[in-house]
Amino acid sequence: MAYTQVLSTSCMFYKEDRVPMTSDNSKMKPPHVLTVAGSDSGAGAGIQADLKTCAARGVYCSTVITAVTAQNTVGVQVKTGMLPSVGIVSVLSQSLHEFPVRALVVDPVMVSTSGDVLAGPSILAEFREELLPMADIITPNLKEASALLGCQQLKTVSDMRSAAKLLHEMGPRYVIVKGGDLPDSLDAVDVFFDGQDFYELRSSRIKTRNTHGTGCSLASCIAAELAKGSSMLPAVKVAKRYVETALDYSKDIAIGNGTQGPFDHIFRLKSNGQKSHRQVGFNPSDLFLYAVTDSGMNEKWGRSITDAVKAAIEGGATIVQLREKDAETHKFLEAAKACCEICHSHGIPLLINDRIDIALACDADGVHVGQSDMPASVARTLLGPEKIIGVSCKTIEQAHQAWIDGADYIGCGGVYPTNTKANNLTVGLEGLKTVCKASKLPVVAIGGINASNAGSVMETAVQNLKGVAVVSALFDRECILTETRKLHAVLKTAASMTLQRTH
Ligand SMILES: Cc1ncc(COP(=O)(O)OP(=O)(O)O)c(N)n1
Ligand SMILES: Cc1ncsc1CCOP(=O)(O)O
Ligand SMILES: [Mg+2]
């Protein structure tokens, strides 16, 4: 059995099987995480945080409890330890050798955000020698990083960079040193190191007492995203954004009396429950069959945007973008609102091309912007951390910038010549592959793609390529439903062939 696994001193996760690249949910095993963690009676951290985080991220979580703690919002009063003995760390390490796993996240829980020491120095050596070399990523906070390194307190971003590099030398493939406790910092800055490059991941510092369990939740969310098929950098960015949004949502709730309280992990399910069946947030597999509307084509065939969108969804579209270049604003907004309802009732995300104002006004799931549209960084500020942002990229540099700007995916093309977008440079399959390989974000291919060539695009099986975006092959046709079904079948065949080849 293939597993994705995440481990911290208090958590280990496994996922059974990689999620196949298909939109046919009935045949999918849900992504699965197993956490090996301590129980927090206050229910803000540990096993309880992991369960809630995974639930909020749409991932099934099962549990092994390594320690029972009695805590409340004033502090950890009695504790038996997270991985309370060298023996437990050693059993975990042996199990990991015996049952190799796909991904391992080690959250070296030693000092909680409330400052309580959760693991003694005796297990440090076991950590360094056994767990860290096996880890795909480790997620220490400032105190844990200095404990693992046996060094002085980390006080600056520059200290965090040095610590990340030294920790990387202990064996993990990636390191994120969390700077939430960094003094005198307006932003919450985390330093991510992949062995080559450093990235400073910044988010606004939310003023709240409700920060208990942020470390566990970040690690759980990284695990959940990995279980859904994400690669490491996007998983870390989604996790950071998830924690930031959850803190913001929960900043005023009052649970307990201490200086620190828990936050609400599953806020999404609540706001979602009232509005739609769709889980808020971005899932890269949504890019599988990306239908992009065109006002001119709808007019030509005498149909409304809403009818076009309904037909594409019925045929298997997994995400919809309204690209209504000629629409008058008032009419566009009305149509966008109606399409939002249709998409959400089917659990499909709706994005708006170019128009951030329309996306905000109809509460769409996000936007797609090109190189000459609103910069993605500004779009992110306007739309907030939860909305989906896609950016058109033809080059490695543009793809890198999109990642820095906080985009969720990139659209790369034209893969083939197209009549839909005037003067569009064709990058070809080779150009697509180059961008995909360099991208830290999931990619959707676009431009001249139809049922005859979509298989060749997907069978490149190049990393990060998640699907195809199509305009004319769906919407400049007599029957959108038939064409979408046809394309969906082609993509499914290509995906299962790729899956067979890679296993
Ligand atoms: C998924 C996707 N990829 C690329 C584009 C093109 O966006 P842009 O470069 O801004 O060009 P216009 O579509 O605005 O003409 C897209 N819309 N969707
Ligand atoms: C919007 C866009 N961006 C790059 S190519 C393209 C047009 C895609 O349309 P079609 O699928 O009809 O070729
Ligand atoms: Mg545009």
Coordinates of C-alpha atoms and ligand atoms in Angstrom, one line a residue:
M1 CA 0.0 0.0 0.0
A2 CA 1.3 3.5 -0.8
Y3 CA 1.1 6.0 1.9
T4 CA 1.6 9.7 2.3
Q5 CA 2.7 10.3 5.8
V6 CA 3.2 13.3 8.0
L7 CA 4.9 13.0 11.3
S8 CA 5.5 15.3 14.2
T9 CA 6.7 14.5 17.7
S10 CA 3.0 14.7 18.1
C11 CA 1.8 13.8 14.6
M12 CA 2.3 11.3 11.9
F13 CA 0.1 11.1 8.9
Y14 CA -0.4 8.6 6.2
K15 CA -2.5 8.7 3.0
E16 CA -3.7 5.7 1.3
D17 CA -2.9 5.9 -2.5
R18 CA -2.4 9.1 -4.5
V19 CA -5.6 10.8 -5.6
P20 CA -6.2 9.8 -9.3
M21 CA -6.4 12.7 -11.7
T22 CA -10.1 12.4 -12.4
S23 CA -13.2 14.3 -11.5
D24 CA -15.2 11.1 -11.0
N25 CA -15.5 11.4 -7.2
S26 CA -17.5 8.1 -6.8
K27 CA -14.3 6.2 -7.7
M28 CA -11.9 8.2 -5.5
K29 CA -10.6 7.0 -2.2
P30 CA -10.7 10.1 0.0
P31 CA -7.3 11.4 0.8
H32 CA -6.3 10.1 4.2
V33 CA -4.0 11.2 6.9
L34 CA -3.0 9.3 10.0
T35 CA -1.8 11.4 12.9
V36 CA 0.3 10.1 15.7
A37 CA 0.0 12.8 18.3
G38 CA -0.8 13.8 21.9
S39 CA -4.3 14.5 23.0
D40 CA -5.0 18.1 24.1
S41 CA -7.9 18.1 26.6
G42 CA -8.3 21.8 25.7
A43 CA -9.0 20.6 22.1
G44 CA -7.1 23.4 20.4
A45 CA -3.8 21.5 19.6
G46 CA -2.6 18.0 19.2
I47 CA -4.9 15.2 18.0
Q48 CA -7.9 17.4 18.3
A49 CA -6.4 20.2 16.1
D50 CA -5.3 17.6 13.6
L51 CA -8.8 16.1 13.3
K52 CA -10.4 19.5 12.9
T53 CA -7.8 20.8 10.4
C54 CA -8.1 17.7 8.2
A55 CA -11.9 17.9 8.3
A56 CA -11.7 21.6 7.4
R57 CA -9.4 20.8 4.5
G58 CA -11.6 17.9 3.2
V59 CA -9.2 15.1 4.2
Y60 CA -10.1 12.1 6.3
C61 CA -7.9 11.8 9.5
S62 CA -7.4 8.8 11.7
T63 CA -5.5 8.8 14.9
V64 CA -2.9 7.2 17.2
I65 CA -2.7 8.8 20.6
T66 CA 0.8 8.9 22.0
A67 CA 0.2 11.0 25.1
V68 CA -2.6 12.4 27.2
T69 CA -2.3 15.9 28.4
A70 CA -4.6 17.9 30.7
Q71 CA -4.5 21.5 29.6
N72 CA -6.8 24.5 29.6
T73 CA -6.5 28.0 28.2
V74 CA -4.2 29.0 31.1
G75 CA -1.5 26.5 30.2
V76 CA -0.4 22.9 30.3
Q77 CA -0.8 21.9 33.9
V78 CA -0.2 18.1 33.8
K79 CA 1.6 16.4 31.0
T80 CA 2.9 13.0 30.1
G81 CA 4.7 14.3 27.0
M82 CA 3.8 14.3 23.3
L83 CA 6.3 11.6 22.3
P84 CA 7.1 11.1 25.9
S85 CA 10.0 8.7 25.6
V86 CA 13.0 7.8 23.4
G87 CA 11.3 4.5 23.1
I88 CA 8.2 5.9 21.3
V89 CA 10.3 7.9 18.9
S90 CA 12.4 4.8 18.2
V91 CA 9.3 2.7 17.6
L92 CA 8.0 5.3 15.2
S93 CA 11.3 5.4 13.3
Q94 CA 11.4 1.6 13.0
S95 CA 7.8 1.6 11.7
L96 CA 8.8 4.2 9.1
H97 CA 11.7 2.1 7.9
E98 CA 9.5 -1.0 7.8
F99 CA 6.6 0.7 6.0
P100 CA 8.1 3.3 3.7
V101 CA 5.8 6.2 3.1
R102 CA 5.3 8.9 0.5
A103 CA 5.7 12.0 2.5
L104 CA 6.7 12.6 6.1
V105 CA 6.1 15.9 7.9
V106 CA 7.9 16.3 11.2
D107 CA 6.5 18.9 13.5
P108 CA 9.1 18.7 16.4
V109 CA 6.6 19.7 19.1
M110 CA 8.9 20.6 22.0
V111 CA 7.7 24.1 23.1
S112 CA 4.0 25.1 22.7
T113 CA 3.0 28.6 21.5
S114 CA 2.1 29.2 25.2
G115 CA 5.7 28.5 26.1
D116 CA 5.2 25.2 27.8
V117 CA 8.0 22.7 27.3
L118 CA 6.4 19.5 25.8
A119 CA 9.5 17.3 25.2
G120 CA 12.6 16.9 27.3
P121 CA 16.2 17.0 26.0
S122 CA 16.5 13.2 26.2
I123 CA 14.6 12.7 22.9
L124 CA 16.5 15.4 21.0
A125 CA 19.3 13.1 19.9
E126 CA 16.7 10.5 18.8
F127 CA 15.0 13.2 16.8
R128 CA 18.2 14.4 15.1
E129 CA 19.5 11.0 14.3
E130 CA 16.3 9.1 13.4
L131 CA 13.4 11.3 12.5
L132 CA 14.9 14.3 10.8
P133 CA 16.8 12.4 8.1
M134 CA 13.5 10.7 7.1
A135 CA 11.4 13.8 7.0
D136 CA 10.2 15.5 3.9
I137 CA 9.6 18.7 5.9
I138 CA 10.2 19.8 9.4
T139 CA 8.2 22.7 10.9
P140 CA 9.9 24.0 14.1
N141 CA 9.0 27.2 15.7
L142 CA 11.9 29.5 16.8
K143 CA 12.4 27.8 20.2
E144 CA 12.2 24.3 18.7
A145 CA 14.7 25.3 16.0
S146 CA 17.2 26.5 18.5
A147 CA 16.6 23.4 20.7
L148 CA 17.3 21.1 17.8
L149 CA 20.4 23.0 16.9
G150 CA 21.5 23.5 20.5
C151 CA 22.0 27.1 19.8
Q152 CA 21.1 30.5 21.1
Q153 CA 17.7 32.1 20.8
L154 CA 16.8 33.1 17.2
K155 CA 16.0 36.8 17.0
T156 CA 16.0 37.9 13.3
V157 CA 15.0 36.6 9.9
S158 CA 18.7 36.3 9.2
D159 CA 19.0 33.9 12.2
M160 CA 16.0 31.9 10.9
R161 CA 17.7 31.5 7.5
S162 CA 20.9 30.2 9.1
A163 CA 18.9 27.9 11.3
A164 CA 16.9 26.6 8.3
K165 CA 20.1 25.8 6.5
L166 CA 21.7 24.0 9.5
L167 CA 18.5 22.0 10.1
H168 CA 18.4 21.1 6.4
E169 CA 21.9 19.6 6.8
M170 CA 20.4 17.2 9.4
G171 CA 18.5 15.5 6.6
P172 CA 15.0 16.7 5.9
R173 CA 14.2 17.7 2.3
Y174 CA 12.5 20.9 3.2
V175 CA 12.6 23.1 6.3
I176 CA 10.2 25.8 7.5
V177 CA 11.2 27.8 10.5
K178 CA 8.1 29.5 11.9
G179 CA 8.7 33.1 13.0
G180 CA 5.3 33.7 14.7
D181 CA 7.2 34.5 17.9
L182 CA 9.7 36.8 16.3
P183 CA 10.0 40.0 18.3
D184 CA 9.3 43.4 16.7
S185 CA 7.8 41.9 13.5
L186 CA 4.7 43.4 12.0
D187 CA 4.2 40.4 9.7
A188 CA 4.2 36.7 10.6
V189 CA 7.3 35.7 8.7
D190 CA 8.2 32.0 8.1
V191 CA 11.5 31.0 6.4
F192 CA 11.2 28.1 3.9
F193 CA 14.3 26.4 2.6
D194 CA 14.4 23.8 -0.1
G195 CA 18.1 23.1 0.1
Q196 CA 18.9 25.7 -2.5
D197 CA 16.6 28.7 -2.2
F198 CA 15.2 30.6 0.8
Y199 CA 11.6 31.9 0.7
E200 CA 10.2 34.4 3.2
L201 CA 6.5 33.5 3.5
R202 CA 4.8 36.5 5.0
S203 CA 1.2 36.9 6.2
S204 CA -0.4 39.7 8.2
R205 CA -0.1 39.2 12.0
I206 CA -3.6 38.7 13.3
K207 CA -4.1 40.4 16.7
T208 CA -5.7 37.7 18.8
R209 CA -5.2 35.7 21.9
N210 CA -6.5 32.6 20.1
T211 CA -3.3 31.2 18.8
H212 CA -3.2 27.9 20.7
G213 CA -2.5 25.0 18.3
T214 CA -1.4 27.0 15.3
G215 CA 1.8 24.8 14.9
C216 CA -0.1 21.5 14.9
S217 CA -2.7 23.0 12.6
L218 CA -0.1 24.2 10.1
A219 CA 1.6 20.8 10.0
S220 CA -1.8 19.0 9.7
C221 CA -2.8 21.3 6.9
I222 CA 0.5 20.7 5.0
A223 CA -0.2 16.9 5.4
A224 CA -3.7 17.3 4.2
E225 CA -2.6 19.2 1.1
L226 CA 0.1 16.6 0.4
A227 CA -2.5 13.9 0.8
K228 CA -4.6 15.7 -1.9
G229 CA -1.6 15.5 -4.3
S230 CA 0.0 19.0 -3.8
S231 CA 3.7 19.5 -4.0
M232 CA 5.5 20.9 -1.0
L233 CA 5.7 24.6 -1.6
P234 CA 2.1 25.1 -2.6
A235 CA 1.1 22.8 0.3
V236 CA 3.0 25.1 2.7
K237 CA 1.5 28.2 1.3
V238 CA -2.0 26.9 1.4
A239 CA -1.4 25.8 5.0
K240 CA -0.1 29.2 6.0
R241 CA -3.0 30.9 4.4
Y242 CA -5.4 28.5 6.1
V243 CA -4.0 29.2 9.5
E244 CA -4.0 33.0 8.8
T245 CA -7.7 32.9 7.7
A246 CA -8.8 30.7 10.6
L247 CA -7.1 33.1 13.1
D248 CA -8.7 36.1 11.4
Y249 CA -12.1 34.4 11.5
S250 CA -11.7 33.4 15.2
K251 CA -9.9 36.5 16.5
D252 CA -12.8 37.6 18.6
I253 CA -14.1 34.3 20.0
A254 CA -13.7 33.7 23.7
I255 CA -13.0 30.2 24.9
G256 CA -11.5 29.9 28.4
N257 CA -9.8 32.6 30.5
G258 CA -6.1 32.4 29.9
T259 CA -3.8 34.5 27.9
Q260 CA -4.2 32.1 25.0
G261 CA -7.2 30.4 23.5
P262 CA -8.0 28.0 20.7
F263 CA -9.2 29.1 17.3
D264 CA -12.0 27.7 15.1
H265 CA -10.6 25.2 12.7
I266 CA -13.7 24.4 10.8
F267 CA -15.0 27.9 10.1
R268 CA -15.1 27.0 6.4
L269 CA -17.7 24.4 6.9
K270 CA -20.0 26.9 8.6
S271 CA -19.8 29.7 6.1
N272 CA -19.9 27.1 3.4
G273 CA -22.9 25.4 4.8
Q274 CA -25.0 28.5 4.4
K275 CA -23.8 29.4 1.0
S276 CA -22.9 26.4 -1.1
H277 CA -21.9 22.8 -1.3
R278 CA -18.5 23.7 -2.4
Q279 CA -15.5 23.5 0.0
V280 CA -13.9 26.9 0.0
G281 CA -10.3 26.9 -1.1
F282 CA -8.3 25.6 -4.0
N283 CA -7.8 22.0 -5.0
P284 CA -5.4 21.7 -7.9
S285 CA -7.4 18.7 -9.3
D286 CA -10.1 21.3 -10.0
L287 CA -8.0 22.3 -13.0
F288 CA -8.7 18.9 -14.7
L289 CA -11.3 20.2 -17.2
Y290 CA -11.3 23.9 -17.1
A291 CA -14.2 25.4 -19.2
V292 CA -13.7 29.1 -20.3
T293 CA -16.7 30.8 -21.7
D294 CA -16.8 33.4 -24.5
S295 CA -19.6 35.9 -25.0
G296 CA -19.1 36.1 -28.8
M297 CA -19.5 32.3 -29.1
N298 CA -22.6 32.2 -26.9
E299 CA -24.1 35.0 -29.0
K300 CA -23.2 33.2 -32.2
W301 CA -25.0 30.0 -31.1
G302 CA -27.9 32.0 -29.5
R303 CA -27.5 30.8 -25.9
S304 CA -27.2 32.4 -22.6
I305 CA -24.1 32.3 -20.4
T306 CA -26.0 30.4 -17.8
D307 CA -27.2 27.7 -20.3
A308 CA -23.6 27.4 -21.6
V309 CA -22.2 27.0 -18.0
K310 CA -24.9 24.4 -17.1
A311 CA -24.1 22.3 -20.1
A312 CA -20.4 22.4 -19.5
I313 CA -20.9 21.3 -15.9
E314 CA -23.2 18.5 -16.9
G315 CA -20.6 17.3 -19.4
G316 CA -17.9 17.1 -16.7
A317 CA -16.2 20.6 -16.4
T318 CA -14.4 20.8 -13.1
I319 CA -13.9 24.5 -13.0
V320 CA -15.5 27.4 -14.9
Q321 CA -14.2 30.8 -15.9
L322 CA -16.4 33.5 -17.3
R323 CA -14.3 35.3 -20.0
E324 CA -16.8 37.8 -21.2
K325 CA -14.7 40.3 -23.0
D326 CA -17.5 42.3 -24.6
A327 CA -20.1 42.1 -21.8
E328 CA -21.6 45.3 -20.4
T329 CA -20.8 45.5 -16.7
H330 CA -24.4 45.4 -15.4
K331 CA -25.4 42.4 -17.5
F332 CA -22.1 40.7 -16.8
L333 CA -22.7 41.0 -13.0
E334 CA -26.2 39.6 -13.2
A335 CA -25.0 36.6 -15.3
A336 CA -22.0 36.1 -13.0
K337 CA -24.3 35.9 -9.9
A338 CA -26.5 33.4 -11.7
C339 CA -23.5 31.3 -12.7
C340 CA -22.1 31.4 -9.2
E341 CA -25.3 29.8 -8.0
I342 CA -25.2 27.2 -10.7
C343 CA -21.6 26.3 -10.1
H344 CA -21.8 26.2 -6.3
S345 CA -24.9 24.0 -6.4
H346 CA -22.7 21.5 -8.3
G347 CA -19.6 22.0 -6.1
I348 CA -17.7 23.6 -9.0
P349 CA -15.5 26.7 -8.5
L350 CA -16.3 29.8 -10.6
L351 CA -13.6 32.2 -11.6
I352 CA -13.9 35.6 -13.4
N353 CA -11.5 36.6 -16.1
D354 CA -9.8 40.0 -15.7
R355 CA -12.6 41.6 -13.6
I356 CA -11.7 41.7 -9.9
D357 CA -14.7 44.0 -9.4
I358 CA -17.1 41.5 -10.8
A359 CA -15.6 38.7 -8.8
L360 CA -15.9 40.7 -5.6
A361 CA -19.5 41.8 -6.4
C362 CA -20.8 38.3 -7.1
D363 CA -18.6 36.6 -4.5
A364 CA -17.0 34.3 -7.1
D365 CA -14.4 31.8 -6.0
G366 CA -11.6 33.8 -7.7
V367 CA -10.2 35.4 -10.8
H368 CA -7.9 34.7 -13.7
V369 CA -5.5 37.5 -14.7
G370 CA -3.0 37.9 -17.5
Q371 CA 0.4 39.7 -17.7
S372 CA -1.3 42.9 -18.7
D373 CA -4.2 42.7 -16.2
M374 CA -4.3 43.6 -12.5
P375 CA -1.1 42.3 -11.0
A376 CA -1.7 39.1 -9.0
S377 CA -0.2 40.6 -5.9
V378 CA -2.8 43.4 -6.0
A379 CA -5.6 41.0 -6.8
R380 CA -4.5 38.9 -3.7
T381 CA -4.7 42.0 -1.5
L382 CA -8.1 42.9 -2.9
L383 CA -9.5 39.4 -2.7
G384 CA -8.0 38.1 0.5
P385 CA -6.3 34.8 1.2
E386 CA -9.2 32.5 0.5
K387 CA -10.0 33.3 -3.1
I388 CA -8.4 31.5 -6.0
I389 CA -6.1 33.4 -8.3
G390 CA -4.8 32.2 -11.6
V391 CA -2.1 33.9 -13.7
S392 CA -1.3 33.4 -17.4
C393 CA 2.4 32.6 -17.8
K394 CA 4.5 31.8 -20.9
T395 CA 7.9 31.8 -19.2
I396 CA 9.7 30.5 -16.2
E397 CA 10.2 34.0 -14.8
Q398 CA 6.5 34.8 -15.1
A399 CA 5.7 31.5 -13.3
H400 CA 8.1 32.3 -10.5
Q401 CA 6.6 35.8 -10.1
A402 CA 3.1 34.4 -10.0
W403 CA 4.1 32.2 -7.1
I404 CA 5.7 35.1 -5.3
D405 CA 2.5 37.2 -5.9
G406 CA 0.4 34.6 -4.1
A407 CA -1.3 33.0 -7.1
D408 CA -2.8 29.5 -6.8
Y409 CA -2.2 28.2 -10.3
I410 CA -0.9 29.3 -13.6
G411 CA -2.4 29.0 -17.1
C412 CA 0.2 28.2 -19.7
G413 CA -0.2 28.6 -23.5
G414 CA -1.1 28.9 -26.2
V415 CA 0.0 25.3 -26.5
Y416 CA -1.4 25.2 -30.0
P417 CA -2.4 28.1 -32.3
T418 CA -5.8 29.6 -31.5
N419 CA -8.3 31.9 -33.1
T420 CA -9.9 32.8 -29.7
K421 CA -7.2 35.2 -28.5
A422 CA -5.7 37.6 -31.1
N423 CA -1.9 37.7 -31.5
N424 CA -1.3 35.1 -28.9
L425 CA 2.2 33.6 -29.0
T426 CA 2.2 29.8 -29.3
V427 CA 4.6 28.2 -26.8
G428 CA 4.0 24.6 -28.0
L429 CA 4.2 21.4 -26.0
E430 CA 7.9 22.1 -25.3
G431 CA 7.2 25.6 -23.9
L432 CA 4.5 24.1 -21.7
K433 CA 6.8 21.4 -20.4
T434 CA 9.5 24.0 -19.6
V435 CA 7.1 26.2 -17.6
C436 CA 5.6 23.2 -15.8
K437 CA 8.9 21.8 -14.7
A438 CA 10.0 25.1 -13.3
S439 CA 6.6 26.0 -11.7
K440 CA 6.0 25.9 -8.0
L441 CA 2.3 26.1 -8.7
P442 CA -0.1 23.7 -10.5
V443 CA -0.5 24.4 -14.2
V444 CA -3.4 24.3 -16.6
A445 CA -2.6 24.1 -20.3
I446 CA -4.5 26.4 -22.7
G447 CA -4.7 27.4 -26.3
G448 CA -6.1 25.4 -29.3
I449 CA -6.8 22.3 -27.1
N450 CA -9.6 20.0 -28.2
A451 CA -10.6 16.3 -27.9
S452 CA -8.1 15.3 -30.6
N453 CA -5.0 16.8 -29.0
A454 CA -5.9 16.9 -25.2
G455 CA -4.6 13.3 -24.8
S456 CA -1.2 14.3 -26.1
V457 CA -1.0 17.3 -23.7
M458 CA -1.9 15.2 -20.7
E459 CA 0.2 12.3 -21.6
T460 CA 3.3 14.5 -21.4
A461 CA 2.7 13.7 -17.7
V462 CA 4.9 16.6 -16.9
Q463 CA 5.1 17.6 -13.3
N464 CA 2.5 20.2 -12.1
L465 CA 0.3 19.8 -15.2
K466 CA -3.2 19.3 -13.8
G467 CA -5.5 19.7 -16.7
V468 CA -6.6 21.6 -19.8
A469 CA -8.5 24.9 -20.3
V470 CA -10.6 25.1 -23.3
V471 CA -12.8 27.8 -25.0
S472 CA -13.8 27.1 -28.6
A473 CA -13.7 23.3 -28.5
L474 CA -16.6 23.5 -26.0
F475 CA -18.4 26.7 -26.6
D476 CA -18.0 27.2 -30.3
R477 CA -19.8 24.0 -31.0
E478 CA -23.5 23.1 -31.5
C479 CA -23.7 20.9 -28.4
I480 CA -21.6 21.9 -25.4
L481 CA -22.8 18.9 -23.4
T482 CA -21.6 16.4 -26.0
E483 CA -18.3 18.2 -26.5
T484 CA -17.5 18.5 -22.8
R485 CA -18.3 14.8 -22.3
K486 CA -16.1 13.9 -25.2
L487 CA -13.2 15.9 -23.8
H488 CA -13.8 14.6 -20.3
A489 CA -13.5 11.0 -21.6
V490 CA -10.3 11.8 -23.4
L491 CA -8.8 13.4 -20.2
K492 CA -9.8 10.4 -18.1
T493 CA -8.2 7.9 -20.4
A494 CA -5.0 10.0 -20.5
A495 CA -5.0 10.3 -16.7
S496 CA -5.4 6.6 -16.1
M497 CA -2.8 5.8 -18.7
T498 CA -0.4 8.1 -16.9
L499 CA -1.3 6.6 -13.6
Q500 CA -0.6 3.1 -14.9
R501 CA 2.7 4.2 -16.4
T502 CA 3.9 5.9 -13.1
H503 CA 3.0 3.0 -10.8
Ligands
LIG1 C1 -6.8 29.3 -17.5 C2 -6.5 30.5 -18.4 N1 -5.3 30.7 -18.8 C3 -4.9 31.8 -19.5 C4 -5.8 32.7 -19.8 C5 -5.5 34.0 -20.6 O1 -5.6 35.1 -19.8 P1 -5.0 36.5 -20.3 O2 -3.6 36.2 -20.7 O3 -5.3 37.6 -19.4 O4 -5.8 36.7 -21.6 P2 -7.4 36.9 -21.7 O5 -8.1 35.6 -21.5 O6 -7.8 37.9 -20.7 O7 -7.6 37.4 -23.1 C6 -7.1 32.5 -19.3 N2 -8.1 33.4 -19.6 N3 -7.4 31.4 -18.6
LIG2 C1 -7.5 32.8 -23.5 C2 -6.3 32.2 -24.0 N1 -5.1 32.4 -23.5 C3 -4.1 31.8 -24.1 S1 -4.7 30.9 -25.4 C4 -6.3 31.4 -25.1 C5 -7.4 31.0 -26.0 C6 -7.9 29.6 -25.7 O1 -9.0 29.4 -26.5 P1 -9.2 28.1 -27.4 O2 -9.4 27.0 -26.4 O3 -10.4 28.4 -28.2 O4 -8.0 27.9 -28.2
MG3 MG -6.8 38.9 -19.1

